Amino acid sequence: MMDGPAVDTRPTKIMYVAEATAHGGREGYVTSQDGQLDLKVAMPPQLGGDGNGTNPEQLFAAGYSSCFHNALILVGNREGYDLTGSTVAAKVGIGPNKQRGYGLAVALSVSLPVLDPDLATKLVDAAHEVCPYSNATRGNIDVTILLG
């Protein structure tokens, strides 16, 4: 990625708004306004919990991987490539930061089995510019993208 002036990635028009509510923080549940989401939330064992529920990092990983994969399919289709069989997996890590708070790090693993590595890299780079999650996290958290 090239350094240069900041690019404004804010939406010019809001096309959809998702609504979700947390009840009880990391030891409660989350629901969406439309009823599609209703999940128990629990701290993972690595953070001292029982792990008997999902957690914000899993939800972020699910959101980022599905959004990035859609961006990849979009740019692939624009270039005339069928990305059937491709996948994107996300790992989201959490840990303390230097400001006495917590931060995130993301690793995306992209599989494009039918494309040569140079073309795959070109499409992944383009998807990283299109994906709203990539635009929201750019410059805020470390995002590593691995082609496999």
Short mmCIF file of N, CA and C in Angstrom, two decimals:
data_model
loop_
_atom_site.label_atom_id
_atom_site.label_comp_id
_atom_site.label_asym_id
_atom_site.label_seq_id
_atom_site.Cartn_x
_atom_site.Cartn_y
_atom_site.Cartn_z
N MET A 1 0.84 -1.17 0.00
CA MET A 1 0.00 0.00 0.00
C MET A 1 0.89 1.24 0.00
N MET A 2 0.55 2.23 -0.79
CA MET A 2 1.36 3.43 -0.90
C MET A 2 0.94 4.46 0.14
N ASP A 3 1.94 5.16 0.69
CA ASP A 3 1.65 6.27 1.59
C ASP A 3 1.28 7.48 0.76
N GLY A 4 0.46 8.31 1.33
CA GLY A 4 0.05 9.52 0.64
C GLY A 4 -1.04 10.20 1.43
N PRO A 5 -1.69 11.16 0.83
CA PRO A 5 -2.73 11.86 1.56
C PRO A 5 -3.87 10.91 1.92
N ALA A 6 -4.50 11.21 3.04
CA ALA A 6 -5.63 10.39 3.49
C ALA A 6 -6.75 10.44 2.46
N VAL A 7 -7.35 9.29 2.22
CA VAL A 7 -8.46 9.18 1.29
C VAL A 7 -9.74 9.17 2.11
N ASP A 8 -10.71 9.96 1.71
CA ASP A 8 -11.99 10.03 2.41
C ASP A 8 -12.84 8.84 1.99
N THR A 9 -13.05 7.91 2.90
CA THR A 9 -13.82 6.69 2.60
C THR A 9 -15.21 6.72 3.23
N ARG A 10 -15.62 7.88 3.74
CA ARG A 10 -16.96 7.97 4.33
C ARG A 10 -18.03 7.84 3.25
N PRO A 11 -19.17 7.21 3.61
CA PRO A 11 -20.23 7.06 2.60
C PRO A 11 -20.82 8.41 2.21
N THR A 12 -21.19 8.52 0.95
CA THR A 12 -21.87 9.73 0.48
C THR A 12 -23.38 9.59 0.61
N LYS A 13 -23.84 8.36 0.80
CA LYS A 13 -25.26 8.07 0.95
C LYS A 13 -25.39 6.79 1.77
N ILE A 14 -26.20 6.82 2.81
CA ILE A 14 -26.44 5.62 3.62
C ILE A 14 -27.54 4.80 2.94
N MET A 15 -27.22 3.55 2.58
CA MET A 15 -28.17 2.70 1.87
C MET A 15 -28.84 1.68 2.78
N TYR A 16 -28.24 1.39 3.93
CA TYR A 16 -28.78 0.41 4.86
C TYR A 16 -28.21 0.72 6.23
N VAL A 17 -29.01 0.54 7.27
CA VAL A 17 -28.56 0.71 8.65
C VAL A 17 -28.90 -0.55 9.41
N ALA A 18 -27.89 -1.18 10.01
CA ALA A 18 -28.08 -2.35 10.87
C ALA A 18 -28.22 -1.85 12.31
N GLU A 19 -29.12 -2.49 13.05
CA GLU A 19 -29.31 -2.12 14.46
C GLU A 19 -29.17 -3.36 15.33
N ALA A 20 -28.34 -3.27 16.34
CA ALA A 20 -28.17 -4.35 17.30
C ALA A 20 -28.03 -3.75 18.69
N THR A 21 -28.46 -4.52 19.69
CA THR A 21 -28.40 -4.07 21.07
C THR A 21 -27.71 -5.13 21.93
N ALA A 22 -26.79 -4.69 22.76
CA ALA A 22 -26.11 -5.58 23.70
C ALA A 22 -26.80 -5.46 25.06
N HIS A 23 -26.98 -6.59 25.69
CA HIS A 23 -27.57 -6.66 27.02
C HIS A 23 -26.58 -7.42 27.90
N GLY A 24 -25.92 -6.74 28.83
CA GLY A 24 -25.01 -7.43 29.74
C GLY A 24 -23.57 -7.50 29.28
N GLY A 25 -23.20 -6.73 28.27
CA GLY A 25 -21.80 -6.69 27.81
C GLY A 25 -21.31 -8.03 27.33
N ARG A 26 -20.12 -8.42 27.77
CA ARG A 26 -19.50 -9.67 27.33
C ARG A 26 -20.03 -10.89 28.06
N GLU A 27 -20.97 -10.72 28.96
CA GLU A 27 -21.59 -11.84 29.68
C GLU A 27 -23.10 -11.67 29.60
N GLY A 28 -23.63 -11.55 28.40
CA GLY A 28 -25.06 -11.32 28.24
C GLY A 28 -25.55 -11.88 26.92
N TYR A 29 -26.21 -11.03 26.15
CA TYR A 29 -26.69 -11.45 24.84
C TYR A 29 -26.81 -10.23 23.94
N VAL A 30 -26.86 -10.50 22.64
CA VAL A 30 -27.02 -9.45 21.64
C VAL A 30 -28.21 -9.81 20.77
N THR A 31 -28.94 -8.78 20.37
CA THR A 31 -30.09 -8.98 19.48
C THR A 31 -30.05 -7.92 18.40
N SER A 32 -30.62 -8.27 17.26
CA SER A 32 -30.77 -7.28 16.20
C SER A 32 -32.22 -6.82 16.19
N GLN A 33 -32.44 -5.62 15.71
CA GLN A 33 -33.76 -5.00 15.70
C GLN A 33 -34.75 -5.83 14.90
N ASP A 34 -34.28 -6.50 13.84
CA ASP A 34 -35.18 -7.27 12.99
C ASP A 34 -35.37 -8.72 13.46
N GLY A 35 -34.73 -9.11 14.56
CA GLY A 35 -34.89 -10.44 15.11
C GLY A 35 -34.01 -11.51 14.46
N GLN A 36 -33.22 -11.17 13.47
CA GLN A 36 -32.37 -12.15 12.80
C GLN A 36 -31.19 -12.59 13.67
N LEU A 37 -30.83 -11.75 14.62
CA LEU A 37 -29.69 -12.06 15.49
C LEU A 37 -30.18 -12.10 16.93
N ASP A 38 -29.91 -13.18 17.61
CA ASP A 38 -30.26 -13.34 19.03
C ASP A 38 -29.27 -14.34 19.60
N LEU A 39 -28.16 -13.84 20.13
CA LEU A 39 -27.06 -14.70 20.52
C LEU A 39 -26.61 -14.45 21.95
N LYS A 40 -26.26 -15.53 22.64
CA LYS A 40 -25.64 -15.45 23.95
C LYS A 40 -24.19 -15.01 23.75
N VAL A 41 -23.73 -14.12 24.59
CA VAL A 41 -22.35 -13.63 24.53
C VAL A 41 -21.64 -14.05 25.81
N ALA A 42 -20.44 -14.55 25.67
CA ALA A 42 -19.66 -14.97 26.83
C ALA A 42 -18.18 -14.71 26.58
N MET A 43 -17.46 -14.48 27.64
CA MET A 43 -16.01 -14.31 27.55
C MET A 43 -15.39 -15.65 27.16
N PRO A 44 -14.41 -15.63 26.25
CA PRO A 44 -13.71 -16.87 25.91
C PRO A 44 -12.85 -17.32 27.11
N PRO A 45 -12.55 -18.60 27.19
CA PRO A 45 -11.71 -19.08 28.29
C PRO A 45 -10.35 -18.37 28.38
N GLN A 46 -9.80 -17.97 27.23
CA GLN A 46 -8.49 -17.30 27.23
C GLN A 46 -8.55 -15.94 27.93
N LEU A 47 -9.76 -15.40 28.09
CA LEU A 47 -9.92 -14.12 28.79
C LEU A 47 -10.61 -14.30 30.13
N GLY A 48 -10.67 -15.55 30.61
CA GLY A 48 -11.21 -15.81 31.94
C GLY A 48 -12.67 -16.20 31.99
N GLY A 49 -13.32 -16.41 30.85
CA GLY A 49 -14.73 -16.79 30.83
C GLY A 49 -14.93 -18.27 30.61
N ASP A 50 -16.20 -18.64 30.53
CA ASP A 50 -16.51 -20.06 30.31
C ASP A 50 -16.63 -20.42 28.83
N GLY A 51 -16.66 -19.42 27.95
CA GLY A 51 -16.74 -19.68 26.52
C GLY A 51 -18.07 -20.22 26.06
N ASN A 52 -19.09 -20.12 26.90
CA ASN A 52 -20.41 -20.67 26.58
C ASN A 52 -21.26 -19.65 25.83
N GLY A 53 -20.78 -19.23 24.70
CA GLY A 53 -21.47 -18.25 23.86
C GLY A 53 -20.48 -17.65 22.89
N THR A 54 -20.99 -16.86 21.97
CA THR A 54 -20.10 -16.18 21.04
C THR A 54 -19.47 -14.99 21.74
N ASN A 55 -18.64 -14.24 21.02
CA ASN A 55 -18.03 -13.05 21.61
C ASN A 55 -17.85 -12.00 20.51
N PRO A 56 -17.60 -10.76 20.91
CA PRO A 56 -17.48 -9.69 19.91
C PRO A 56 -16.41 -9.94 18.86
N GLU A 57 -15.32 -10.61 19.23
CA GLU A 57 -14.26 -10.86 18.25
C GLU A 57 -14.73 -11.86 17.19
N GLN A 58 -15.49 -12.89 17.59
CA GLN A 58 -16.04 -13.83 16.61
C GLN A 58 -17.02 -13.11 15.69
N LEU A 59 -17.84 -12.25 16.25
CA LEU A 59 -18.81 -11.52 15.43
C LEU A 59 -18.10 -10.59 14.45
N PHE A 60 -17.03 -9.94 14.91
CA PHE A 60 -16.25 -9.07 14.03
C PHE A 60 -15.58 -9.88 12.92
N ALA A 61 -15.04 -11.05 13.29
CA ALA A 61 -14.40 -11.93 12.30
C ALA A 61 -15.41 -12.38 11.26
N ALA A 62 -16.61 -12.73 11.69
CA ALA A 62 -17.65 -13.16 10.75
C ALA A 62 -18.03 -12.01 9.83
N GLY A 63 -18.21 -10.82 10.39
CA GLY A 63 -18.59 -9.67 9.59
C GLY A 63 -17.51 -9.27 8.60
N TYR A 64 -16.26 -9.21 9.07
CA TYR A 64 -15.16 -8.79 8.20
C TYR A 64 -14.94 -9.82 7.08
N SER A 65 -14.93 -11.11 7.42
CA SER A 65 -14.66 -12.12 6.39
C SER A 65 -15.74 -12.14 5.33
N SER A 66 -17.01 -12.03 5.73
CA SER A 66 -18.08 -12.05 4.74
C SER A 66 -18.09 -10.78 3.90
N CYS A 67 -17.81 -9.64 4.52
CA CYS A 67 -17.77 -8.38 3.78
C CYS A 67 -16.60 -8.36 2.81
N PHE A 68 -15.42 -8.79 3.27
CA PHE A 68 -14.25 -8.80 2.39
C PHE A 68 -14.46 -9.77 1.24
N HIS A 69 -15.06 -10.93 1.53
CA HIS A 69 -15.30 -11.90 0.46
C HIS A 69 -16.24 -11.32 -0.58
N ASN A 70 -17.27 -10.62 -0.14
CA ASN A 70 -18.19 -10.00 -1.09
C ASN A 70 -17.47 -8.95 -1.94
N ALA A 71 -16.59 -8.15 -1.31
CA ALA A 71 -15.82 -7.15 -2.06
C ALA A 71 -14.92 -7.85 -3.09
N LEU A 72 -14.34 -8.98 -2.71
CA LEU A 72 -13.49 -9.74 -3.62
C LEU A 72 -14.29 -10.27 -4.81
N ILE A 73 -15.47 -10.81 -4.54
CA ILE A 73 -16.34 -11.29 -5.61
C ILE A 73 -16.73 -10.13 -6.53
N LEU A 74 -17.05 -8.99 -5.94
CA LEU A 74 -17.43 -7.81 -6.72
C LEU A 74 -16.32 -7.38 -7.67
N VAL A 75 -15.10 -7.23 -7.15
CA VAL A 75 -14.01 -6.79 -8.02
C VAL A 75 -13.65 -7.89 -9.03
N GLY A 76 -13.77 -9.14 -8.63
CA GLY A 76 -13.52 -10.23 -9.57
C GLY A 76 -14.51 -10.22 -10.71
N ASN A 77 -15.79 -10.04 -10.38
CA ASN A 77 -16.82 -9.97 -11.41
C ASN A 77 -16.62 -8.78 -12.34
N ARG A 78 -16.22 -7.64 -11.78
CA ARG A 78 -15.96 -6.45 -12.60
C ARG A 78 -14.86 -6.72 -13.63
N GLU A 79 -13.90 -7.57 -13.25
CA GLU A 79 -12.78 -7.90 -14.14
C GLU A 79 -13.07 -9.12 -15.01
N GLY A 80 -14.26 -9.72 -14.83
CA GLY A 80 -14.65 -10.86 -15.65
C GLY A 80 -14.22 -12.22 -15.13
N TYR A 81 -13.92 -12.33 -13.82
CA TYR A 81 -13.47 -13.59 -13.25
C TYR A 81 -14.57 -14.20 -12.38
N ASP A 82 -14.73 -15.49 -12.49
CA ASP A 82 -15.66 -16.25 -11.65
C ASP A 82 -14.88 -16.74 -10.44
N LEU A 83 -15.25 -16.30 -9.26
CA LEU A 83 -14.50 -16.67 -8.06
C LEU A 83 -15.18 -17.78 -7.26
N THR A 84 -15.98 -18.61 -7.96
CA THR A 84 -16.60 -19.75 -7.31
C THR A 84 -15.52 -20.61 -6.65
N GLY A 85 -15.76 -21.01 -5.42
CA GLY A 85 -14.79 -21.81 -4.68
C GLY A 85 -13.82 -21.00 -3.86
N SER A 86 -13.87 -19.69 -3.98
CA SER A 86 -12.98 -18.85 -3.17
C SER A 86 -13.54 -18.74 -1.76
N THR A 87 -12.65 -18.47 -0.81
CA THR A 87 -13.06 -18.28 0.59
C THR A 87 -12.22 -17.18 1.22
N VAL A 88 -12.77 -16.60 2.28
CA VAL A 88 -12.02 -15.66 3.12
C VAL A 88 -12.29 -16.05 4.57
N ALA A 89 -11.23 -16.29 5.31
CA ALA A 89 -11.32 -16.58 6.74
C ALA A 89 -10.68 -15.43 7.50
N ALA A 90 -11.25 -15.07 8.63
CA ALA A 90 -10.69 -13.98 9.43
C ALA A 90 -10.36 -14.46 10.83
N LYS A 91 -9.21 -14.02 11.32
CA LYS A 91 -8.83 -14.21 12.72
C LYS A 91 -8.75 -12.82 13.32
N VAL A 92 -9.47 -12.62 14.42
CA VAL A 92 -9.44 -11.34 15.11
C VAL A 92 -8.85 -11.56 16.50
N GLY A 93 -7.74 -10.89 16.75
CA GLY A 93 -7.09 -10.98 18.06
C GLY A 93 -7.37 -9.74 18.87
N ILE A 94 -7.38 -9.90 20.19
CA ILE A 94 -7.58 -8.79 21.12
C ILE A 94 -6.50 -8.85 22.18
N GLY A 95 -6.03 -7.68 22.57
CA GLY A 95 -5.03 -7.62 23.63
C GLY A 95 -4.85 -6.19 24.11
N PRO A 96 -4.13 -6.04 25.21
CA PRO A 96 -3.92 -4.70 25.76
C PRO A 96 -3.10 -3.83 24.83
N ASN A 97 -3.38 -2.52 24.87
CA ASN A 97 -2.59 -1.57 24.10
C ASN A 97 -1.82 -0.65 25.04
N LYS A 98 -1.04 0.26 24.50
CA LYS A 98 -0.19 1.14 25.30
C LYS A 98 -0.96 2.23 26.03
N GLN A 99 -2.23 2.43 25.68
CA GLN A 99 -3.04 3.48 26.32
C GLN A 99 -3.88 2.93 27.46
N ARG A 100 -3.54 1.76 27.98
CA ARG A 100 -4.25 1.10 29.08
C ARG A 100 -5.65 0.67 28.70
N GLY A 101 -5.86 0.49 27.42
CA GLY A 101 -7.10 -0.05 26.90
C GLY A 101 -6.81 -1.35 26.17
N TYR A 102 -7.63 -1.63 25.18
CA TYR A 102 -7.45 -2.86 24.40
C TYR A 102 -7.52 -2.53 22.91
N GLY A 103 -6.85 -3.33 22.12
CA GLY A 103 -6.85 -3.15 20.68
C GLY A 103 -7.08 -4.47 19.97
N LEU A 104 -7.32 -4.37 18.68
CA LEU A 104 -7.57 -5.54 17.84
C LEU A 104 -6.51 -5.65 16.77
N ALA A 105 -6.33 -6.87 16.28
CA ALA A 105 -5.51 -7.15 15.11
C ALA A 105 -6.27 -8.18 14.28
N VAL A 106 -6.17 -8.07 12.96
CA VAL A 106 -6.92 -8.96 12.07
C VAL A 106 -5.96 -9.62 11.09
N ALA A 107 -6.20 -10.91 10.84
CA ALA A 107 -5.51 -11.63 9.78
C ALA A 107 -6.59 -12.25 8.89
N LEU A 108 -6.56 -11.87 7.62
CA LEU A 108 -7.48 -12.44 6.64
C LEU A 108 -6.72 -13.45 5.80
N SER A 109 -7.29 -14.65 5.67
CA SER A 109 -6.70 -15.69 4.82
C SER A 109 -7.61 -15.87 3.62
N VAL A 110 -7.09 -15.56 2.44
CA VAL A 110 -7.88 -15.59 1.21
C VAL A 110 -7.44 -16.77 0.37
N SER A 111 -8.41 -17.55 -0.07
CA SER A 111 -8.14 -18.68 -0.96
C SER A 111 -8.82 -18.42 -2.30
N LEU A 112 -8.00 -18.31 -3.34
CA LEU A 112 -8.47 -18.14 -4.72
C LEU A 112 -7.83 -19.26 -5.55
N PRO A 113 -8.34 -20.48 -5.42
CA PRO A 113 -7.64 -21.64 -5.99
C PRO A 113 -7.54 -21.67 -7.51
N VAL A 114 -8.38 -20.95 -8.21
CA VAL A 114 -8.36 -21.06 -9.68
C VAL A 114 -7.57 -19.93 -10.35
N LEU A 115 -6.99 -19.04 -9.56
CA LEU A 115 -6.27 -17.91 -10.16
C LEU A 115 -4.78 -18.00 -9.88
N ASP A 116 -3.97 -17.47 -10.81
CA ASP A 116 -2.54 -17.43 -10.57
C ASP A 116 -2.25 -16.39 -9.49
N PRO A 117 -1.13 -16.53 -8.76
CA PRO A 117 -0.84 -15.66 -7.62
C PRO A 117 -0.81 -14.17 -7.93
N ASP A 118 -0.29 -13.77 -9.09
CA ASP A 118 -0.23 -12.34 -9.41
C ASP A 118 -1.62 -11.75 -9.59
N LEU A 119 -2.49 -12.47 -10.29
CA LEU A 119 -3.86 -12.01 -10.48
C LEU A 119 -4.60 -12.01 -9.14
N ALA A 120 -4.40 -13.04 -8.35
CA ALA A 120 -5.05 -13.11 -7.04
C ALA A 120 -4.64 -11.93 -6.17
N THR A 121 -3.37 -11.59 -6.18
CA THR A 121 -2.88 -10.44 -5.40
C THR A 121 -3.53 -9.15 -5.87
N LYS A 122 -3.65 -8.98 -7.18
CA LYS A 122 -4.28 -7.78 -7.75
C LYS A 122 -5.74 -7.66 -7.27
N LEU A 123 -6.47 -8.76 -7.31
CA LEU A 123 -7.88 -8.73 -6.89
C LEU A 123 -8.02 -8.51 -5.39
N VAL A 124 -7.14 -9.12 -4.60
CA VAL A 124 -7.18 -8.92 -3.15
C VAL A 124 -6.88 -7.46 -2.80
N ASP A 125 -5.88 -6.88 -3.45
CA ASP A 125 -5.56 -5.46 -3.21
C ASP A 125 -6.75 -4.57 -3.57
N ALA A 126 -7.42 -4.86 -4.67
CA ALA A 126 -8.59 -4.07 -5.08
C ALA A 126 -9.73 -4.26 -4.09
N ALA A 127 -9.94 -5.48 -3.62
CA ALA A 127 -11.00 -5.74 -2.64
C ALA A 127 -10.72 -5.00 -1.34
N HIS A 128 -9.46 -4.91 -0.96
CA HIS A 128 -9.07 -4.22 0.28
C HIS A 128 -9.39 -2.72 0.20
N GLU A 129 -9.41 -2.17 -1.01
CA GLU A 129 -9.77 -0.77 -1.20
C GLU A 129 -11.29 -0.57 -1.22
N VAL A 130 -12.04 -1.59 -1.62
CA VAL A 130 -13.50 -1.52 -1.76
C VAL A 130 -14.22 -1.86 -0.45
N CYS A 131 -13.71 -2.83 0.29
CA CYS A 131 -14.40 -3.37 1.47
C CYS A 131 -14.62 -2.30 2.56
N PRO A 132 -15.86 -2.12 3.01
CA PRO A 132 -16.13 -1.14 4.06
C PRO A 132 -15.39 -1.44 5.37
N TYR A 133 -15.22 -2.72 5.72
CA TYR A 133 -14.48 -3.05 6.94
C TYR A 133 -13.01 -2.65 6.79
N SER A 134 -12.44 -2.90 5.62
CA SER A 134 -11.05 -2.50 5.38
C SER A 134 -10.92 -0.99 5.45
N ASN A 135 -11.87 -0.28 4.88
CA ASN A 135 -11.83 1.18 4.93
C ASN A 135 -11.99 1.70 6.35
N ALA A 136 -12.83 1.05 7.15
CA ALA A 136 -13.05 1.49 8.53
C ALA A 136 -11.84 1.21 9.42
N THR A 137 -11.13 0.12 9.15
CA THR A 137 -10.02 -0.26 10.03
C THR A 137 -8.68 0.31 9.57
N ARG A 138 -8.59 0.73 8.33
CA ARG A 138 -7.31 1.19 7.78
C ARG A 138 -6.71 2.31 8.65
N GLY A 139 -5.47 2.09 9.08
CA GLY A 139 -4.78 3.08 9.90
C GLY A 139 -5.13 2.99 11.38
N ASN A 140 -6.09 2.13 11.73
CA ASN A 140 -6.51 2.01 13.12
C ASN A 140 -6.05 0.71 13.77
N ILE A 141 -6.06 -0.38 13.00
CA ILE A 141 -5.61 -1.67 13.51
C ILE A 141 -4.78 -2.35 12.42
N ASP A 142 -3.94 -3.27 12.86
CA ASP A 142 -3.14 -4.04 11.90
C ASP A 142 -4.04 -5.06 11.21
N VAL A 143 -4.03 -5.04 9.88
CA VAL A 143 -4.74 -6.04 9.08
C VAL A 143 -3.73 -6.68 8.16
N THR A 144 -3.56 -7.98 8.31
CA THR A 144 -2.66 -8.75 7.49
C THR A 144 -3.49 -9.61 6.56
N ILE A 145 -3.13 -9.63 5.29
CA ILE A 145 -3.86 -10.45 4.32
C ILE A 145 -2.90 -11.49 3.76
N LEU A 146 -3.30 -12.75 3.89
CA LEU A 146 -2.50 -13.87 3.43
C LEU A 146 -3.21 -14.58 2.30
N LEU A 147 -2.52 -14.84 1.22
CA LEU A 147 -3.07 -15.62 0.11
C LEU A 147 -2.64 -17.06 0.27
N GLY A 148 -3.62 -17.95 0.18
CA GLY A 148 -3.28 -19.36 0.35
C GLY A 148 -3.88 -20.21 -0.72
#
